[in-house]
PDB file of C-alpha atoms in Angstrom:
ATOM      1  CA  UNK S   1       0.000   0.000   0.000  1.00 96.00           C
ATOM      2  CA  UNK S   2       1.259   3.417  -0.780  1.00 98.00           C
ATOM      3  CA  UNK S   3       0.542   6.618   1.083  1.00 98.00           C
ATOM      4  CA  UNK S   4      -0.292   8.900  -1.384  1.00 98.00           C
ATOM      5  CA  UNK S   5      -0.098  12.077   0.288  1.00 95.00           C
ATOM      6  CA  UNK S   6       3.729  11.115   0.704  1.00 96.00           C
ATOM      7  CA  UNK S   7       4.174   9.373  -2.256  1.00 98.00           C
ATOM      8  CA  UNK S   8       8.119   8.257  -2.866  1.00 98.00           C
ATOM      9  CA  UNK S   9       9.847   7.429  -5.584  1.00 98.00           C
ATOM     10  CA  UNK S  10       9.952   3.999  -4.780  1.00 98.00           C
ATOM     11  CA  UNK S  11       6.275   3.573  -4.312  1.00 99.00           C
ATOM     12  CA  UNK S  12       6.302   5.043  -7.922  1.00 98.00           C
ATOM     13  CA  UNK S  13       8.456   2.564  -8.782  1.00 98.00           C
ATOM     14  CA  UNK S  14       6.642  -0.265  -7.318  1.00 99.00           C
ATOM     15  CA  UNK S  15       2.972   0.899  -8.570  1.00 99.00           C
ATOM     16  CA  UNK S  16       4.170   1.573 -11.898  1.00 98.00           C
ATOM     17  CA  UNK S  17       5.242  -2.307 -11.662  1.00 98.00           C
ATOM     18  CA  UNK S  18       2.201  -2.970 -10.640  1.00 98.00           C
ATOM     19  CA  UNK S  19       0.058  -1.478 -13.246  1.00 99.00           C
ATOM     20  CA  UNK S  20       2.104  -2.760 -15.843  1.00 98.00           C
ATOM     21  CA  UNK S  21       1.209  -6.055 -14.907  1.00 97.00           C
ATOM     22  CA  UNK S  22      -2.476  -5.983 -15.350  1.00 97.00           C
ATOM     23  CA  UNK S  23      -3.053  -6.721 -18.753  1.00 96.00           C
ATOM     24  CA  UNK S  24      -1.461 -10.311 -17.775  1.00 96.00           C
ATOM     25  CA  UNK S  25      -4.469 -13.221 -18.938  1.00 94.00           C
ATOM     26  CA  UNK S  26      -6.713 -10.033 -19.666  1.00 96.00           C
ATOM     27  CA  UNK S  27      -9.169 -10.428 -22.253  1.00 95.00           C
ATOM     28  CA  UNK S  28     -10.076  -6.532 -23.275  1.00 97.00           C
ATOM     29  CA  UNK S  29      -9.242  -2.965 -22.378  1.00 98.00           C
ATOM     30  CA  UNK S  30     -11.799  -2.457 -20.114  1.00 98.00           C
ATOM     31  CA  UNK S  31     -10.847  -5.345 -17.851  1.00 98.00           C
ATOM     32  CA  UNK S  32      -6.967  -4.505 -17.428  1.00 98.00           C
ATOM     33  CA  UNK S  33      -8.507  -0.926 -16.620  1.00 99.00           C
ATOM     34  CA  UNK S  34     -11.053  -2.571 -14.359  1.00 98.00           C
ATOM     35  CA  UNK S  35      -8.175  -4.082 -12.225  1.00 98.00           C
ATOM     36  CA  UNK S  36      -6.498  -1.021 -12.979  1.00 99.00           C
ATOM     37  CA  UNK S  37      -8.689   1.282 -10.714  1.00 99.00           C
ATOM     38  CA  UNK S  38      -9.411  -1.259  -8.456  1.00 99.00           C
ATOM     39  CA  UNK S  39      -5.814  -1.621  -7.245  1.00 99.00           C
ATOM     40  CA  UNK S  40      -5.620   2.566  -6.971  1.00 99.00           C
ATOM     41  CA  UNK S  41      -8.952   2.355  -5.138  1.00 99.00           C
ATOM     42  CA  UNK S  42      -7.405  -0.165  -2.758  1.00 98.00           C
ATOM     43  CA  UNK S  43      -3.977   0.440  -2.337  1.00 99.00           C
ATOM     44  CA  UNK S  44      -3.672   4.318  -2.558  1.00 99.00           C
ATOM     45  CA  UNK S  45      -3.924   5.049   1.840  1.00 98.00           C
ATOM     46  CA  UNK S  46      -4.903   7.470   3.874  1.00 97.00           C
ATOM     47  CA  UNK S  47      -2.360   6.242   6.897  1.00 92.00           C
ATOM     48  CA  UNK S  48      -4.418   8.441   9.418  1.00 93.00           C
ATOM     49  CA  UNK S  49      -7.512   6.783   8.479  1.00 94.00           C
ATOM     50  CA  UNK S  50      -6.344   3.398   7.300  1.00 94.00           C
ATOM     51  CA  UNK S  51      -8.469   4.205   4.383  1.00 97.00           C
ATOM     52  CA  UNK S  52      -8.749   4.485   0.605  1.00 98.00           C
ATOM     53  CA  UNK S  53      -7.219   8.174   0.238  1.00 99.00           C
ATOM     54  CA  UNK S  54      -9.329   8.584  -2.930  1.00 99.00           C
ATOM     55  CA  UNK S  55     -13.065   8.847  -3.095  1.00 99.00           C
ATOM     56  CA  UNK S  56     -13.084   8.024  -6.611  1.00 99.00           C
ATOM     57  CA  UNK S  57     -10.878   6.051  -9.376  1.00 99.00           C
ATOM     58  CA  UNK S  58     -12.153   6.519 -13.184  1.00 99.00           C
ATOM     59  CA  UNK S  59     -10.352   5.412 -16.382  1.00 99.00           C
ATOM     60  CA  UNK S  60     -11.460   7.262 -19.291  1.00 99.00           C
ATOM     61  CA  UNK S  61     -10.758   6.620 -23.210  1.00 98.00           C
ATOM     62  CA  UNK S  62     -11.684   8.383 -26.142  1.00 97.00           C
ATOM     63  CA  UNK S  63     -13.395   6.370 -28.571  1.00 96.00           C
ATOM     64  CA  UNK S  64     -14.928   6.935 -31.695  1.00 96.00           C
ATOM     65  CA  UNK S  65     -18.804   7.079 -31.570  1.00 97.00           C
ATOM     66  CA  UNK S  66     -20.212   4.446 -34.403  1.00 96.00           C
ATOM     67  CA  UNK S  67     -17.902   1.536 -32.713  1.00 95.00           C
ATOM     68  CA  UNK S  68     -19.381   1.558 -29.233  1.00 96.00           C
ATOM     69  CA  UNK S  69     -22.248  -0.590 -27.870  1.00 95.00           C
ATOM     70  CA  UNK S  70     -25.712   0.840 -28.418  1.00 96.00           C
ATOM     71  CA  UNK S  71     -26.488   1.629 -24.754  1.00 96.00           C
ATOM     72  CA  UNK S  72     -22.809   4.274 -24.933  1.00 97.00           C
ATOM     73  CA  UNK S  73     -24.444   5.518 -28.203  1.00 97.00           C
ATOM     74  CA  UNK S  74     -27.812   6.294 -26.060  1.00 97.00           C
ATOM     75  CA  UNK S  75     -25.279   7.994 -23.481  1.00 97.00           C
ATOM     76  CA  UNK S  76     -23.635  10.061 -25.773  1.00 97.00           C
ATOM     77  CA  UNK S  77     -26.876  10.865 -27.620  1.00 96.00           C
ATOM     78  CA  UNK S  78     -28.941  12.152 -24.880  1.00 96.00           C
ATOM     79  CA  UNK S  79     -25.838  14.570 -23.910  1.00 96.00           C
ATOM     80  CA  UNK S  80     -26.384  15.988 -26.949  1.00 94.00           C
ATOM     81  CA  UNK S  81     -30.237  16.229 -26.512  1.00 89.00           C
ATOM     82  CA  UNK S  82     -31.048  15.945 -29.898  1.00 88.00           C
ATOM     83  CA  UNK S  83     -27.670  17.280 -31.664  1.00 91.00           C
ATOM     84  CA  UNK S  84     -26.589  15.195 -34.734  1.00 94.00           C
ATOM     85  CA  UNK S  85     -23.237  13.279 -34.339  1.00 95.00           C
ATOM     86  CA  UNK S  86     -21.240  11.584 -37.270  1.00 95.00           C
ATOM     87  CA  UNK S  87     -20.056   7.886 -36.383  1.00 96.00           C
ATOM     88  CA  UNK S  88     -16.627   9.220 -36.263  1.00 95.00           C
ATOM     89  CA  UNK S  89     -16.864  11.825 -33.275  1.00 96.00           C
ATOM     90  CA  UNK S  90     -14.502  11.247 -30.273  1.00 97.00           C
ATOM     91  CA  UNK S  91     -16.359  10.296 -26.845  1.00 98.00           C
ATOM     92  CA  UNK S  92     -14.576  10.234 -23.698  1.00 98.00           C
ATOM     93  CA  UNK S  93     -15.748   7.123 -22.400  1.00 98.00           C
ATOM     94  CA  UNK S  94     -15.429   5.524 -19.205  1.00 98.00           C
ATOM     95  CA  UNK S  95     -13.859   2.131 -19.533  1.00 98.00           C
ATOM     96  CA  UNK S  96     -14.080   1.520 -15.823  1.00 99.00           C
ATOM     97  CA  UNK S  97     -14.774   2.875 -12.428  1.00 99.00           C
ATOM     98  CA  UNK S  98     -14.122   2.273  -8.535  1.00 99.00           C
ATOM     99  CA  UNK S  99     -14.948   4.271  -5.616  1.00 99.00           C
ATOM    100  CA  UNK S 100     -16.453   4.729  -2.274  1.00 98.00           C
ATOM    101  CA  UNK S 101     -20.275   4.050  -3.061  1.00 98.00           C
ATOM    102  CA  UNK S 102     -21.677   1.256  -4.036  1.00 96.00           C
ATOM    103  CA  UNK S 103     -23.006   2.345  -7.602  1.00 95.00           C
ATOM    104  CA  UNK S 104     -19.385   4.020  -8.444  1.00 98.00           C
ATOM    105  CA  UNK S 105     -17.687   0.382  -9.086  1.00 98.00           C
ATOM    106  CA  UNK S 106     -19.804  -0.542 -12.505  1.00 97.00           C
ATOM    107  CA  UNK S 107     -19.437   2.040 -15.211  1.00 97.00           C
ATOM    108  CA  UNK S 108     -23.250   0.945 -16.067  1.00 95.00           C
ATOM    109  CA  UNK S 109     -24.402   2.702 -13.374  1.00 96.00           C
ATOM    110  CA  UNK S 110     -23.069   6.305 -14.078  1.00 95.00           C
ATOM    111  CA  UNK S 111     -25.085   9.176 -14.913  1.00 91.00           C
ATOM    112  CA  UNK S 112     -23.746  11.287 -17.623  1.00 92.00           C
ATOM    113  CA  UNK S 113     -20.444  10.224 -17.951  1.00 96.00           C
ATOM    114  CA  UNK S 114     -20.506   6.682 -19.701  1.00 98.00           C
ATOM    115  CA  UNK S 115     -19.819   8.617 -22.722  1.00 98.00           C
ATOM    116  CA  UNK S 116     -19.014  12.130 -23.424  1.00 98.00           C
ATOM    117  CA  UNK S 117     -19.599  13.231 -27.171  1.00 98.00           C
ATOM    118  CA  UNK S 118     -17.002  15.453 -28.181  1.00 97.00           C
ATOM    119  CA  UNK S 119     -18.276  16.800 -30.838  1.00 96.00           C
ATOM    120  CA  UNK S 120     -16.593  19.954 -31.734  1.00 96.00           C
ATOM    121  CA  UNK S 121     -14.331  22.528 -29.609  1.00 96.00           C
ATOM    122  CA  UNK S 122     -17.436  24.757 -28.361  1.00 96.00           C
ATOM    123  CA  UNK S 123     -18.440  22.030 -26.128  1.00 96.00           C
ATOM    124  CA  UNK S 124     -14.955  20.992 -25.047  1.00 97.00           C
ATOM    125  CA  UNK S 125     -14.611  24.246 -24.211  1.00 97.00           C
ATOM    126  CA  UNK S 126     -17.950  24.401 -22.055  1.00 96.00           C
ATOM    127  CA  UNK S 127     -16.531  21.007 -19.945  1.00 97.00           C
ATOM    128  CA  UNK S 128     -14.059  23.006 -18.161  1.00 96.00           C
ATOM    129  CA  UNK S 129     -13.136  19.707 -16.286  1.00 98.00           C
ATOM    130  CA  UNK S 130     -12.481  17.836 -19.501  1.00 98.00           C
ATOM    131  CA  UNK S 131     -10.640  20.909 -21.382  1.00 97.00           C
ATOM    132  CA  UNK S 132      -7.976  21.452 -18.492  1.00 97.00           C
ATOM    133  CA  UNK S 133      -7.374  17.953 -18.757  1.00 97.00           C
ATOM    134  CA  UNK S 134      -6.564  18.309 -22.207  1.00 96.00           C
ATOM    135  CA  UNK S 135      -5.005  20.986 -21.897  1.00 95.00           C
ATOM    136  CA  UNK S 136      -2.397  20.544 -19.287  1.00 95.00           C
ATOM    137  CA  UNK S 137      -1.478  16.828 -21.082  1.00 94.00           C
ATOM    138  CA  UNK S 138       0.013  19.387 -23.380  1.00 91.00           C
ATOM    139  CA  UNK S 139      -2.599  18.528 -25.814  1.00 92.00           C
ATOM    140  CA  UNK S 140      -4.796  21.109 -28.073  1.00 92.00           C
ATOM    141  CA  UNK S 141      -8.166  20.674 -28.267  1.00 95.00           C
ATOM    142  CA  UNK S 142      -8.372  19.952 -31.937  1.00 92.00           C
ATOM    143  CA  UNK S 143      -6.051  17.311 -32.037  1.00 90.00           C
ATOM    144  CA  UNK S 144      -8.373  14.885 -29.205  1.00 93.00           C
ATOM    145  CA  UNK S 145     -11.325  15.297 -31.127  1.00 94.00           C
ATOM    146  CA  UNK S 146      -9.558  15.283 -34.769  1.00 86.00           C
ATOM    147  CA  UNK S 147     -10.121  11.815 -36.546  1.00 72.00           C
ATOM    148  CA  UNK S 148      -7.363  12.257 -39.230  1.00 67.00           C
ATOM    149  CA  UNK S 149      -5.693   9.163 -39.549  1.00 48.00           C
ATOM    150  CA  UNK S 150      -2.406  11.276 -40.591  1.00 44.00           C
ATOM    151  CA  UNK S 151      -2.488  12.461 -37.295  1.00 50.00           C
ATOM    152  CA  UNK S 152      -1.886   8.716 -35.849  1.00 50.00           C
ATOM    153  CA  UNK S 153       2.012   8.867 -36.151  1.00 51.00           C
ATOM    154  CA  UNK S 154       2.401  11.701 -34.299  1.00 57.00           C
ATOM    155  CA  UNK S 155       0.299  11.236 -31.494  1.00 54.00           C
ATOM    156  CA  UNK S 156       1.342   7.890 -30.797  1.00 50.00           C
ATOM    157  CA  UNK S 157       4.529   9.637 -29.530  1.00 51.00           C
ATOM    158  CA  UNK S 158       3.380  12.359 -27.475  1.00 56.00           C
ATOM    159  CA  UNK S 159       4.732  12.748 -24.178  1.00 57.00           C
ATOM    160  CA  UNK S 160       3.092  11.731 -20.776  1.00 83.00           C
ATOM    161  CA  UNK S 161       1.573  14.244 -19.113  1.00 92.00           C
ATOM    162  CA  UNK S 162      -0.746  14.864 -15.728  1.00 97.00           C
ATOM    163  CA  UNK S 163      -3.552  17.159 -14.943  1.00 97.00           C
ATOM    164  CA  UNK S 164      -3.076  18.283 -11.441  1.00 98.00           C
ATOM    165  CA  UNK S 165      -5.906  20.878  -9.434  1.00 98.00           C
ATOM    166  CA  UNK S 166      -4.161  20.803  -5.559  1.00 98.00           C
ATOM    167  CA  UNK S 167      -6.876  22.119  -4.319  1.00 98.00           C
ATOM    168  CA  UNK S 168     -10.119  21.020  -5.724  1.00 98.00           C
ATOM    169  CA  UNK S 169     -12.573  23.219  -3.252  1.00 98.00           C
ATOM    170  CA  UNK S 170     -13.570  26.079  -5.460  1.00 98.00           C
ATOM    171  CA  UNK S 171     -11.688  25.092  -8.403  1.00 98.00           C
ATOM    172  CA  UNK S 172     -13.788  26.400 -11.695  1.00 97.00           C
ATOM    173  CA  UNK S 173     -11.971  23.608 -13.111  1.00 97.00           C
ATOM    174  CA  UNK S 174     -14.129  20.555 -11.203  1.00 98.00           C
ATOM    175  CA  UNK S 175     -17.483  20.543 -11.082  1.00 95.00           C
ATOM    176  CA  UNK S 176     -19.766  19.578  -9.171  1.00 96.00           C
ATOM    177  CA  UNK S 177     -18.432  21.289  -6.631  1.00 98.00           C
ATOM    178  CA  UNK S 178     -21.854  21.050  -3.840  1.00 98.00           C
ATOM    179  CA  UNK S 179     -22.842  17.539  -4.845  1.00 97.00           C
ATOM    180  CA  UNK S 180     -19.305  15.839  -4.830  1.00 98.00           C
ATOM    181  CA  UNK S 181     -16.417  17.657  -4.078  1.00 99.00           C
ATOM    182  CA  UNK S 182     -17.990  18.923  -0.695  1.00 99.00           C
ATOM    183  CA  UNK S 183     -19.399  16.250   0.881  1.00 98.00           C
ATOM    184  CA  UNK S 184     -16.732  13.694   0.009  1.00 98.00           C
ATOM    185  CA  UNK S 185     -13.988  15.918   1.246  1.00 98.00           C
ATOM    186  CA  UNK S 186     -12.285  15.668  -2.246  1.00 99.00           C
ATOM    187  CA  UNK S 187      -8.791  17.803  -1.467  1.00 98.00           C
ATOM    188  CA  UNK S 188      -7.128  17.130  -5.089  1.00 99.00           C
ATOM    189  CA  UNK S 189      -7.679  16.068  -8.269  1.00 99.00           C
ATOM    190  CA  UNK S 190      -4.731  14.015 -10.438  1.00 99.00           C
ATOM    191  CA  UNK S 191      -5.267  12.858 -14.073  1.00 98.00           C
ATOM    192  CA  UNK S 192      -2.285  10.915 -15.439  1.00 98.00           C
ATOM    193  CA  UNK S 193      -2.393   9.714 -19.280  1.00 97.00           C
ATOM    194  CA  UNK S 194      -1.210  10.619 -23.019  1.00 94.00           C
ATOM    195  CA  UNK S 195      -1.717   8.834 -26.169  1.00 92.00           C
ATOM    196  CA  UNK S 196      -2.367   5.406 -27.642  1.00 91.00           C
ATOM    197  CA  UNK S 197      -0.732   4.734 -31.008  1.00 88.00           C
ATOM    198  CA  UNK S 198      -4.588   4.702 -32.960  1.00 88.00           C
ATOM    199  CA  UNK S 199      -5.038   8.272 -31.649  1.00 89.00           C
ATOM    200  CA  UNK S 200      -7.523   7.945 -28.723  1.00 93.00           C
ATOM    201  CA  UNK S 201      -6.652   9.595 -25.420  1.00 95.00           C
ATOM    202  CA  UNK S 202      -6.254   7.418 -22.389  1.00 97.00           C
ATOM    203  CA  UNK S 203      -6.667   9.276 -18.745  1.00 98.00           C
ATOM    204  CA  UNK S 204      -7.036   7.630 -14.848  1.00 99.00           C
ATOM    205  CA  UNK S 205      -8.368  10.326 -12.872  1.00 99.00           C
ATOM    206  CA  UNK S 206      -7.540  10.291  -8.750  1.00 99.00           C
ATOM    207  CA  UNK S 207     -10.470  12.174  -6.906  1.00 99.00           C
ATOM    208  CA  UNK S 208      -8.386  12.408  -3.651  1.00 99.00           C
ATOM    209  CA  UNK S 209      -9.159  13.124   0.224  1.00 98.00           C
ATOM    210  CA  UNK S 210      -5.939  14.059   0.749  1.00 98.00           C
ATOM    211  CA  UNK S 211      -3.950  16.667  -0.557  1.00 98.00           C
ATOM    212  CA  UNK S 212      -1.565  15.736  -3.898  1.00 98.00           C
ATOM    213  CA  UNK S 213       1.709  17.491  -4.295  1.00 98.00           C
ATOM    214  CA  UNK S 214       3.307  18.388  -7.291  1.00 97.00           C
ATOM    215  CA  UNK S 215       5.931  16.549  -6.600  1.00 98.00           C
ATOM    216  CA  UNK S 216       3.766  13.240  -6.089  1.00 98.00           C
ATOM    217  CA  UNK S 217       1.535  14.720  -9.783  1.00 98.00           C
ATOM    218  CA  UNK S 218       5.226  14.001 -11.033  1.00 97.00           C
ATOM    219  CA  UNK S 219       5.642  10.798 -10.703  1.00 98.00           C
ATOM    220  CA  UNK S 220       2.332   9.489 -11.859  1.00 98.00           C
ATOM    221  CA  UNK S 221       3.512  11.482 -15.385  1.00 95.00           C
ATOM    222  CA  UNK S 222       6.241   8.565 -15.113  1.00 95.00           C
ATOM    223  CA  UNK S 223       3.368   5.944 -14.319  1.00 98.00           C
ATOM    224  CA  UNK S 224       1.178   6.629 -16.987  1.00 97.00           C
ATOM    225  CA  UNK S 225       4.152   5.294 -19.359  1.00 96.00           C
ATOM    226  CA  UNK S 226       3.881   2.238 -17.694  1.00 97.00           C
ATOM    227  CA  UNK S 227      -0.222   2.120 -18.592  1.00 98.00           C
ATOM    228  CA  UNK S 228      -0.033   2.668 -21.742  1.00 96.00           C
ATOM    229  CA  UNK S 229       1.919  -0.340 -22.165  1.00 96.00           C
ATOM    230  CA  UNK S 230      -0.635  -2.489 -20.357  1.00 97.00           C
ATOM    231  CA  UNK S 231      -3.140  -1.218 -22.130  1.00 97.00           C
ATOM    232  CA  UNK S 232      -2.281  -0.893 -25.890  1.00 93.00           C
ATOM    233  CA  UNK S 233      -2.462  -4.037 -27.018  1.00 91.00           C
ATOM    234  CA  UNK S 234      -6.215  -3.874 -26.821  1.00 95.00           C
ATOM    235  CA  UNK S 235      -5.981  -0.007 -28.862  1.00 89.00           C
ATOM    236  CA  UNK S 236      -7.758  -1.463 -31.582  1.00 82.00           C
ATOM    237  CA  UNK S 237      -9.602  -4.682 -30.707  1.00 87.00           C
ATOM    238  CA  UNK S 238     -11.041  -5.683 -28.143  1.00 93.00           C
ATOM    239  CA  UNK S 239     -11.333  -2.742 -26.118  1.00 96.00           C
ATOM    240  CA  UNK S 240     -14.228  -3.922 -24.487  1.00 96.00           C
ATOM    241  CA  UNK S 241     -15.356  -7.112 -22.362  1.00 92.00           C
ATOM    242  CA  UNK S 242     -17.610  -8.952 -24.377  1.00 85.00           C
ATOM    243  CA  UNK S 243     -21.801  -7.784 -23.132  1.00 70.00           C
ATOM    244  CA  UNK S 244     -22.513 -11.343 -22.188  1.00 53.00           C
ATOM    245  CA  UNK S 245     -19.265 -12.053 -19.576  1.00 58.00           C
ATOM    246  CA  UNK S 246     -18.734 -10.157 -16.181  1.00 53.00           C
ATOM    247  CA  UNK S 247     -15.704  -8.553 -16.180  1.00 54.00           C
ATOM    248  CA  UNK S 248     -12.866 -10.237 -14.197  1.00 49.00           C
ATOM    249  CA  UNK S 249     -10.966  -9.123 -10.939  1.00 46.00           C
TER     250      UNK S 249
END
């Protein structure tokens, strides 16, 4: 276990390990990120407590709309309340989920967030949770929800990178702010990611009751290396676990 408000370089080390390691006799994407935010969930402390120090663990992907299952499609489509969206449009979708209530451990059950339609840069720019993300991966806007495949190259190489808010009370930058952040005591927020090689963004998001340094938002950048090679041997197929089989722990 690792206590993440003192996170050392040798719990980096040993996490990163960790992670790497998930994808071993996995069957999709989803599962290896399943197991993923599980381990985060359980192993990330509060040592005062004895505790999980984060509320929340989410794993996010972007994926393009026409190749997920119908009930994502319904997601994305009542987000848009009505707007038309090509098959091609990015959605951040979450690939898996584990937390501190009951219905945050099954992506199924979450309300508006199963998968987020980006469908042009006016309404990235109006999710000011999902554009500082973006934006402090070192990533423009254009580029996430561009689906040019001569783009593919270059992305596949683009650096790590985290999205850090230290103090999440008040931030314009999280919402939910009276129905989440306050009540479960969320201190910081820490997104760690980059790029798979087809183009799609990849990002585990830390909802944190304790405070996360910029030192510790540091090393995750390193970690998220380590993800990405857990998880992108399932970039193209088999991203998710198959409707009919539960996913495995």
């Amino acid at each position: 276990m690792y206590d993440l408000a003192n996170f050392t370089k040798d719990d980096m080390r040993h996490c990163a390990i960790k992670l790497r390691n998930m994808d071993e006799r996995s069957r999709s994407m989803e599962e290896t990120a399943d197991r993923m935010v599980r381990y985060l969930h359980e192993n990330l402390i509060d040592p005062r407590t004895g505790t999980s120090a984060c509320a929340l663990v989410r794993f996010f992907k972007t994926h393009p709309y026409g190749d997920l299952h119908p009930e994502l499609q319904e997601s994305a489509q009542a987000i848009l309340k009505g707007r038309s969206i090509i098959r091609a449009t990015k959605c951040l979708t979450l690939l898996a989920t584990a937390g501190d209530e009951k219905y945050w451990n099954d992506r199924r059950d979450s309300t508006g967030h199963q998968a987020i339609p980006l469908i042009d840069e006016d309404f990235v720019y109006r999710a000011p949770m999902i554009l500082q993300l973006i934006q402090q991966f070192g990533l423009e806007v254009s580029t996430v929800i561009d689906t040019a495949p001569t783009l593919i190259t270059k992305l596949s190489h683009k650096a790590f990178n985290v999205f850090h808010v230290p103090d999440a009370v008040g931030s314009p930058h999280i919402p939910a702010q009276a129905q989440f952040v306050v009540p479960y005591k969320i201190q910081s927020v820490l997104g760690f990611g980059g790029m798979l090689p087809s183009g799609n963004l990849f990002a585990v998001i830390l909802f944190s009751k304790v405070p996360i340094s910029l030192t510790t938002a540091g090393h995750f950048k390193w970690i998220s290396a380590y993800v990405r090679i857990a998880v992108e041997s399932f970039d193209r197929t088999n991203v998710f676990t198959p409707l009919a089989d539960p996913v495995l722990r």
